[in-house]
CSV table of C-alpha atoms and ligand atoms in Angstrom, one decimal:
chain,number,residue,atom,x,y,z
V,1,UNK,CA,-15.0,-16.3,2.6
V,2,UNK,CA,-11.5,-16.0,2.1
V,3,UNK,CA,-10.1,-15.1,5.3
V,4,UNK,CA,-6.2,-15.5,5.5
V,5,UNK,CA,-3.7,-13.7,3.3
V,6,UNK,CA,-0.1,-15.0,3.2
V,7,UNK,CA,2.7,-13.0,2.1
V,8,UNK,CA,5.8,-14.4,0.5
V,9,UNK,CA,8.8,-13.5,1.0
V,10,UNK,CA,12.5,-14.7,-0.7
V,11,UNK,CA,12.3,-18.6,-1.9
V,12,UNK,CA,8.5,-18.1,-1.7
V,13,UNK,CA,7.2,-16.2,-4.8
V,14,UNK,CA,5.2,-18.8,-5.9
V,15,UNK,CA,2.7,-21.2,-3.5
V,16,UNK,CA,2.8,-24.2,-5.3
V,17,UNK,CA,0.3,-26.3,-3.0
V,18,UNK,CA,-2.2,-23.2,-4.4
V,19,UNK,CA,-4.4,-24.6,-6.0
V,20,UNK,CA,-5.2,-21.1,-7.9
V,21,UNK,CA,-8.7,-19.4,-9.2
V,22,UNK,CA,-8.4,-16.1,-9.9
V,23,UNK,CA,-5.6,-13.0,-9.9
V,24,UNK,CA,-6.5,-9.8,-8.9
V,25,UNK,CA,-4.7,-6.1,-9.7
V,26,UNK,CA,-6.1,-3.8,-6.4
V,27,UNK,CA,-5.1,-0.1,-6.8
V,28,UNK,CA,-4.4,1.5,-3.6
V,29,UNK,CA,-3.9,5.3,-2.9
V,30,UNK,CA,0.0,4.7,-1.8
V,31,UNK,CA,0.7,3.3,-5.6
V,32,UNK,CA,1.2,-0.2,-6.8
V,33,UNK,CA,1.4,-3.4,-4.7
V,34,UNK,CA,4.3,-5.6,-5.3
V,35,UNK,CA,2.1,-8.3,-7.5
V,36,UNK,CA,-1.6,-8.8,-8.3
V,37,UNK,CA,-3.7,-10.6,-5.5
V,38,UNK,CA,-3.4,-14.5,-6.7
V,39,UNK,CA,-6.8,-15.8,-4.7
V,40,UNK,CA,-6.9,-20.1,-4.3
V,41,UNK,CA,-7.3,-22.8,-2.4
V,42,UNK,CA,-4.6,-24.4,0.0
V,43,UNK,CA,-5.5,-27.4,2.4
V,44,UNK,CA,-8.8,-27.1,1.0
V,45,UNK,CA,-9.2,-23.7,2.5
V,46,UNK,CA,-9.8,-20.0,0.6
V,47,UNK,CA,-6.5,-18.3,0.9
V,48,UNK,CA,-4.9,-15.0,-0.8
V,49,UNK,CA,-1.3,-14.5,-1.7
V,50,UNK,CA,1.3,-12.1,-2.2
V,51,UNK,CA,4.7,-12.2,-2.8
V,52,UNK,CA,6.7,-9.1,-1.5
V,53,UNK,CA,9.7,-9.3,-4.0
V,54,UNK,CA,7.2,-9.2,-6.9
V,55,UNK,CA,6.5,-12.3,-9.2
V,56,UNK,CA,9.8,-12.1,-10.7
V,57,UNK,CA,12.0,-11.5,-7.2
V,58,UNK,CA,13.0,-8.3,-8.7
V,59,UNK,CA,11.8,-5.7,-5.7
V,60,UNK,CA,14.3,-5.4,-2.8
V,61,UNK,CA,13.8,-5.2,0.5
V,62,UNK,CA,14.2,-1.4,1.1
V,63,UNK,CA,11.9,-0.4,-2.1
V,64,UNK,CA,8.7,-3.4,-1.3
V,65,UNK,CA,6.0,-0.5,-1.2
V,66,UNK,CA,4.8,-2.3,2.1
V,67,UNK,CA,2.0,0.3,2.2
V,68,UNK,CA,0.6,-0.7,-1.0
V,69,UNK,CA,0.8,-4.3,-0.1
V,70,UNK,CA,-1.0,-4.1,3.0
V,71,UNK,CA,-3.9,-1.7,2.1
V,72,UNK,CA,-4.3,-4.6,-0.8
V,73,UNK,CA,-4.8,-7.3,1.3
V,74,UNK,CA,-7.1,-5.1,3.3
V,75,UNK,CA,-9.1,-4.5,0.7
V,76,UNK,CA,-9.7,-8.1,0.0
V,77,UNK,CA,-11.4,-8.5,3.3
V,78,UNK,CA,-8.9,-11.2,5.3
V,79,UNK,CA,-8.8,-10.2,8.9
V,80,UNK,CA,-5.4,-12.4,9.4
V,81,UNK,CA,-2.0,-12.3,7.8
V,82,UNK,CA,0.8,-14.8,7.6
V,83,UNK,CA,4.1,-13.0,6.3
V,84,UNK,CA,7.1,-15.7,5.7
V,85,UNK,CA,10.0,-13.9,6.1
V,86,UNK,CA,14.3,-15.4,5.2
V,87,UNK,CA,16.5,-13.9,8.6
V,88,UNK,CA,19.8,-14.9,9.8
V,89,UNK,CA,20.5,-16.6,13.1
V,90,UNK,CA,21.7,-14.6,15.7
V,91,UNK,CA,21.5,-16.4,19.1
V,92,UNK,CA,23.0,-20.0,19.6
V,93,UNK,CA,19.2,-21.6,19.3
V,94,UNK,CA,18.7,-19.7,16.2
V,95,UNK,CA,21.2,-20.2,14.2
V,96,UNK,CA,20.8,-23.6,12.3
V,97,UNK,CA,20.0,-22.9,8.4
V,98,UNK,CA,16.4,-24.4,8.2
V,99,UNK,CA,15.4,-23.3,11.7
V,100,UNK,CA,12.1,-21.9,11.9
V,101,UNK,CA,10.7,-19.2,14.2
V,102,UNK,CA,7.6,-18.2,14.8
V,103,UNK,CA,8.4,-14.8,16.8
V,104,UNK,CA,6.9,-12.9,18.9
V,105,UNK,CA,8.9,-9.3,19.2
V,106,UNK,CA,10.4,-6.9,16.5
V,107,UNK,CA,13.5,-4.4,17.2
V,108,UNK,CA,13.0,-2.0,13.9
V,109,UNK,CA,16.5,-1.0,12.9
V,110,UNK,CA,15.4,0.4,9.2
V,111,UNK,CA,15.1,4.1,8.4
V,112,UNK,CA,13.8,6.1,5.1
V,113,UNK,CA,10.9,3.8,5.0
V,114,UNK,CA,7.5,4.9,4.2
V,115,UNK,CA,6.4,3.3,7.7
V,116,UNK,CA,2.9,4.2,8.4
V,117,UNK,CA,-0.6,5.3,7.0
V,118,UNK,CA,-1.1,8.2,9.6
V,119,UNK,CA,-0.7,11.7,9.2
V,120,UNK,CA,-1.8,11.5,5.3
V,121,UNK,CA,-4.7,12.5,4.1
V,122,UNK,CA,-6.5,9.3,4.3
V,123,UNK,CA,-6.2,8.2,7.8
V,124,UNK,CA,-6.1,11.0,11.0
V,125,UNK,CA,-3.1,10.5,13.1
V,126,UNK,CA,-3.4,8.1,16.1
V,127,UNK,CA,-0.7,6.1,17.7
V,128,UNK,CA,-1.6,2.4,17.9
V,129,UNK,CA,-0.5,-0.5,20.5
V,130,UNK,CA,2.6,-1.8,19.3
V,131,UNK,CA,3.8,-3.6,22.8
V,132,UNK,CA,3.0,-7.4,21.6
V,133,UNK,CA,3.7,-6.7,17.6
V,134,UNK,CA,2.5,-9.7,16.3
V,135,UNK,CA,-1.1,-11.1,17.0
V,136,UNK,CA,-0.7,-13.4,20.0
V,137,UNK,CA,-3.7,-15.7,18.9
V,138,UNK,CA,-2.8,-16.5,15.1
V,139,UNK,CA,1.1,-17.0,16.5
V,140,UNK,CA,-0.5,-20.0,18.9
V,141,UNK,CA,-2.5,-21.3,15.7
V,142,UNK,CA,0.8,-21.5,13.6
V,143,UNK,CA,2.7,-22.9,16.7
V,144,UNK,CA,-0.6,-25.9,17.3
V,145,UNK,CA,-0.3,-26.5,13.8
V,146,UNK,CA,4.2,-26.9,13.8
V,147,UNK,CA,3.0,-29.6,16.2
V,148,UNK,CA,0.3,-31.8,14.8
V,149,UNK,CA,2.4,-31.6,11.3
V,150,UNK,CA,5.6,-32.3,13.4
V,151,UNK,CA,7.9,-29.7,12.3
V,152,UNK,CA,9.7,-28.2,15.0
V,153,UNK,CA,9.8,-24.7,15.5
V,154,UNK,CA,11.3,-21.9,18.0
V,155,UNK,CA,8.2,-20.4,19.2
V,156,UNK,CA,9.5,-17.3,20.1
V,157,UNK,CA,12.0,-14.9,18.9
V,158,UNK,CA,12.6,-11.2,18.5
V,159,UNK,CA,13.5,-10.4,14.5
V,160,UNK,CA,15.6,-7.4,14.6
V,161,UNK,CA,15.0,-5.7,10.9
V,162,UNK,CA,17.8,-3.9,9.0
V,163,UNK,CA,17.8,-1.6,6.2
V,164,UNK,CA,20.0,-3.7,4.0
V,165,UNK,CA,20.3,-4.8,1.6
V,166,UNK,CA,23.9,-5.3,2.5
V,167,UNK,CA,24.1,-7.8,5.4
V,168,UNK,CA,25.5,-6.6,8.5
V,169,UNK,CA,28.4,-5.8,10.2
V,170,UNK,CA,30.4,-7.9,13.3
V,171,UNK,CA,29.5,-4.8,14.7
V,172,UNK,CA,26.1,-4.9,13.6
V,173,UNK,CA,25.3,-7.8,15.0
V,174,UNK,CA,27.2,-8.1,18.0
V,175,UNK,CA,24.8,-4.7,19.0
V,176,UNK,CA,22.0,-6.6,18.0
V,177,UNK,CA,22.9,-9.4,19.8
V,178,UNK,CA,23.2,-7.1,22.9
V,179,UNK,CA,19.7,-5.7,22.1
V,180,UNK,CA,18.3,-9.1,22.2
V,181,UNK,CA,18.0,-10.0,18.7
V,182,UNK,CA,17.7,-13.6,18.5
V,183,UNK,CA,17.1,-13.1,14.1
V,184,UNK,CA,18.1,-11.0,11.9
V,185,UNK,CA,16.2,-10.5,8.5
V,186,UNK,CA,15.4,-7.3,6.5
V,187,UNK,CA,11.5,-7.5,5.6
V,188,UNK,CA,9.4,-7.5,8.7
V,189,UNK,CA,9.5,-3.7,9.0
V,190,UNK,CA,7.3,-2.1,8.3
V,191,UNK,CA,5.4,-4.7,7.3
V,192,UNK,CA,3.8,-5.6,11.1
V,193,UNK,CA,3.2,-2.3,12.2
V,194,UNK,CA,1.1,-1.3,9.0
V,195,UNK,CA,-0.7,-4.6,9.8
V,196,UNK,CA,-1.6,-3.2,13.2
V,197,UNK,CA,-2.8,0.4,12.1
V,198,UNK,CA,-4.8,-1.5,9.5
V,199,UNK,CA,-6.4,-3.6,12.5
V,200,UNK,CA,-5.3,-6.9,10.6
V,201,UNK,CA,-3.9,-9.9,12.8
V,202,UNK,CA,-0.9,-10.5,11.9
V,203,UNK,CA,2.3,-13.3,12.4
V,204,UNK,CA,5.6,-14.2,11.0
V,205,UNK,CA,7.2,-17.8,10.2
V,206,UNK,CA,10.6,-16.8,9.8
V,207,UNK,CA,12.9,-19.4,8.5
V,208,UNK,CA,16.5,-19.3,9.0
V,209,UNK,CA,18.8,-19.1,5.8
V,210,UNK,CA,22.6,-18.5,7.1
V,211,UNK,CA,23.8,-18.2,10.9
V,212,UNK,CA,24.1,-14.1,11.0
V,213,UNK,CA,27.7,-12.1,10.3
V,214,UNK,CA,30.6,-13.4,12.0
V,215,UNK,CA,28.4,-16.3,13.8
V,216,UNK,CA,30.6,-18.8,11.8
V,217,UNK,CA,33.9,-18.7,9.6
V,218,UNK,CA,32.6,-18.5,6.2
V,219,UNK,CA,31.6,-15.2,4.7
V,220,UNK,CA,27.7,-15.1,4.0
V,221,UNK,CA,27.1,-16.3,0.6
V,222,UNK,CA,24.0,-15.8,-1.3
V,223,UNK,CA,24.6,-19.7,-2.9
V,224,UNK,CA,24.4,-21.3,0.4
V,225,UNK,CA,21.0,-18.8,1.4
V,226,UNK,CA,19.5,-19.8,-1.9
V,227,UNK,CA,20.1,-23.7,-1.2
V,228,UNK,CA,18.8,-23.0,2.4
V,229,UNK,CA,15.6,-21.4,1.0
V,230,UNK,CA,14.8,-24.1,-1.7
V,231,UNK,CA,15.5,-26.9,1.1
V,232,UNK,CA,13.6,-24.6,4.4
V,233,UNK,CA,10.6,-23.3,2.4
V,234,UNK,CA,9.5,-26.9,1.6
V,235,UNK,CA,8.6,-27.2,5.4
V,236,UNK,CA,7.3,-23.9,5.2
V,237,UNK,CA,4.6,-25.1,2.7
V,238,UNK,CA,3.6,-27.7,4.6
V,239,UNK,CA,3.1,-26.1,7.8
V,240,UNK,CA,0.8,-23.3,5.7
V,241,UNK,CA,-0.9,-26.1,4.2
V,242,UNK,CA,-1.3,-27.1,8.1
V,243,UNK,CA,-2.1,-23.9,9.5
V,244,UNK,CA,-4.5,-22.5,6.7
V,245,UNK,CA,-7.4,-24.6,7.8
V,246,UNK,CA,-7.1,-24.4,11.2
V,247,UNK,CA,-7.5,-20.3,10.8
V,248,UNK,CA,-10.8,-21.1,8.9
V,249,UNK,CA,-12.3,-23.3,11.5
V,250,UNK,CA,-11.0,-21.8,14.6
F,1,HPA,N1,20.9,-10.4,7.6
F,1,HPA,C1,19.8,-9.7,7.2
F,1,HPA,N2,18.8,-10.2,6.5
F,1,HPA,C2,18.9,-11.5,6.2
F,1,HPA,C3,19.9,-12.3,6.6
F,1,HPA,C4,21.0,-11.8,7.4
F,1,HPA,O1,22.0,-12.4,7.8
F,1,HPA,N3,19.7,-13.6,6.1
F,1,HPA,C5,18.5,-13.5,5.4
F,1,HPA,N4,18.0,-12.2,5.4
């Protein structure tokens, strides 16, 4: 029983420790998801991936029908999710290109988003709990796993999401800064919250790709966040690779 689903984000379209068996195209009634279900094995464990951007990396951030994506991976029966999202580093701990978070609060700064599966026809409205936004349990499994596979990561953070997918402002962040942003990224709205009205647990490993506007000299260059992502989601495989059969045995 395949019981994790991961979803990629940027630097991350492809799994290559997936060892892969079969692809699946789910129809869901909010449209296309952004790629067909690839189903494999990784760390010797059933896992199911999708990457956000599409195959190709050609959906941005503000058009990934998140909807779709996560009444998909509903439909394949997982009850946990692992999203890898790219940020920026706001606060001082944060900031390091290659840093990864696993976080445990969202500020959602996005708008013009379709954000939620309520109030259409196929689901009545409710409001759900949204006061600890990721699932605590599978955030301590990814955090056990950072350890025995000795990469190091911030085990808390609060991702503040923008609408990009222009990068911010001084402004921009300096507010967010004030908010308590400690990351910055623009894909993890909303992404979690659809995972909590779909009753899926569900956690980030955020990796940082650039220190956030105006927290260093240089302007923010998409060369060096490319480099960053090539270099930063190698650990990222290796802690999935980690972290992927713990989930099926715990
Ligand atoms: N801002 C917003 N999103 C991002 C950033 C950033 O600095 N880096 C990677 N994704």
């Amino acid at each position: 029983m395949t019981t994790v689903a991961i979803i990629g984000g940027s630097g991350l379209t492809n799994l290559k420790n997936l060892r892969i068996t079969r692809r699946e195209v789910i129809r869901t009634p909010y449209g296309e998801p952004s790629a067909p279900m690839i189903f494999g094995q990784l760390g010797g464990q059933e896992a199911v991936f999708l990457p956000r951007h599409g195959p190709g990396h050609t959906i941005p951030p503000h058009e990934v029908n998140y909807r779709a994506n996560i009444w998909a991976i509903k439909q394949t029966g997982v009850s946990k999710v692992i999203a890898v999202n790219a940020v920026g580093g706001i606060s001082p701990d944060f900031q390091v290109a290659g840093t990864l978070v696993i976080p445990d609060q969202i500020i959602d700064f996005t708008y013009g988003r379709a954000h939620t599966y309520f109030g259409s026809e196929h689901k009545k409205v409710t409001h759900v709990d949204f006061t600890h936004p990721y699932c605590e349990e599978l955030r301590q499994t990814i955090i056990h796993a950072s350890g025995r596979a000795e990469i190091r990561v911030m085990g808390r953070g609060t991702y503040g999401v923008t609408q990009g997918p222009r990068f911010e402002s001084l402004a921009e962040i300096r507010r967010m800064e004030r908010d308590g942003a400690d990351i910055v990224g623009m894909t993890g709205m909303p992404e979690a919250g659809l995972a909590r009205e779909l009753e899926l647990c569900y956690a980030s490993i955020a990796l940082v790709v650039n220190p956030a506007a105006g927290k260093t000299t240089e302007t923010i260059s998409m060369k060096e966040i490319e480099t960053n992502l090539e270099t930063g989601m190698g650990s990222v495989r290796s802690l999935l690779e980690q972290v992927i059969p713990l989930i099926a045995h715990g």
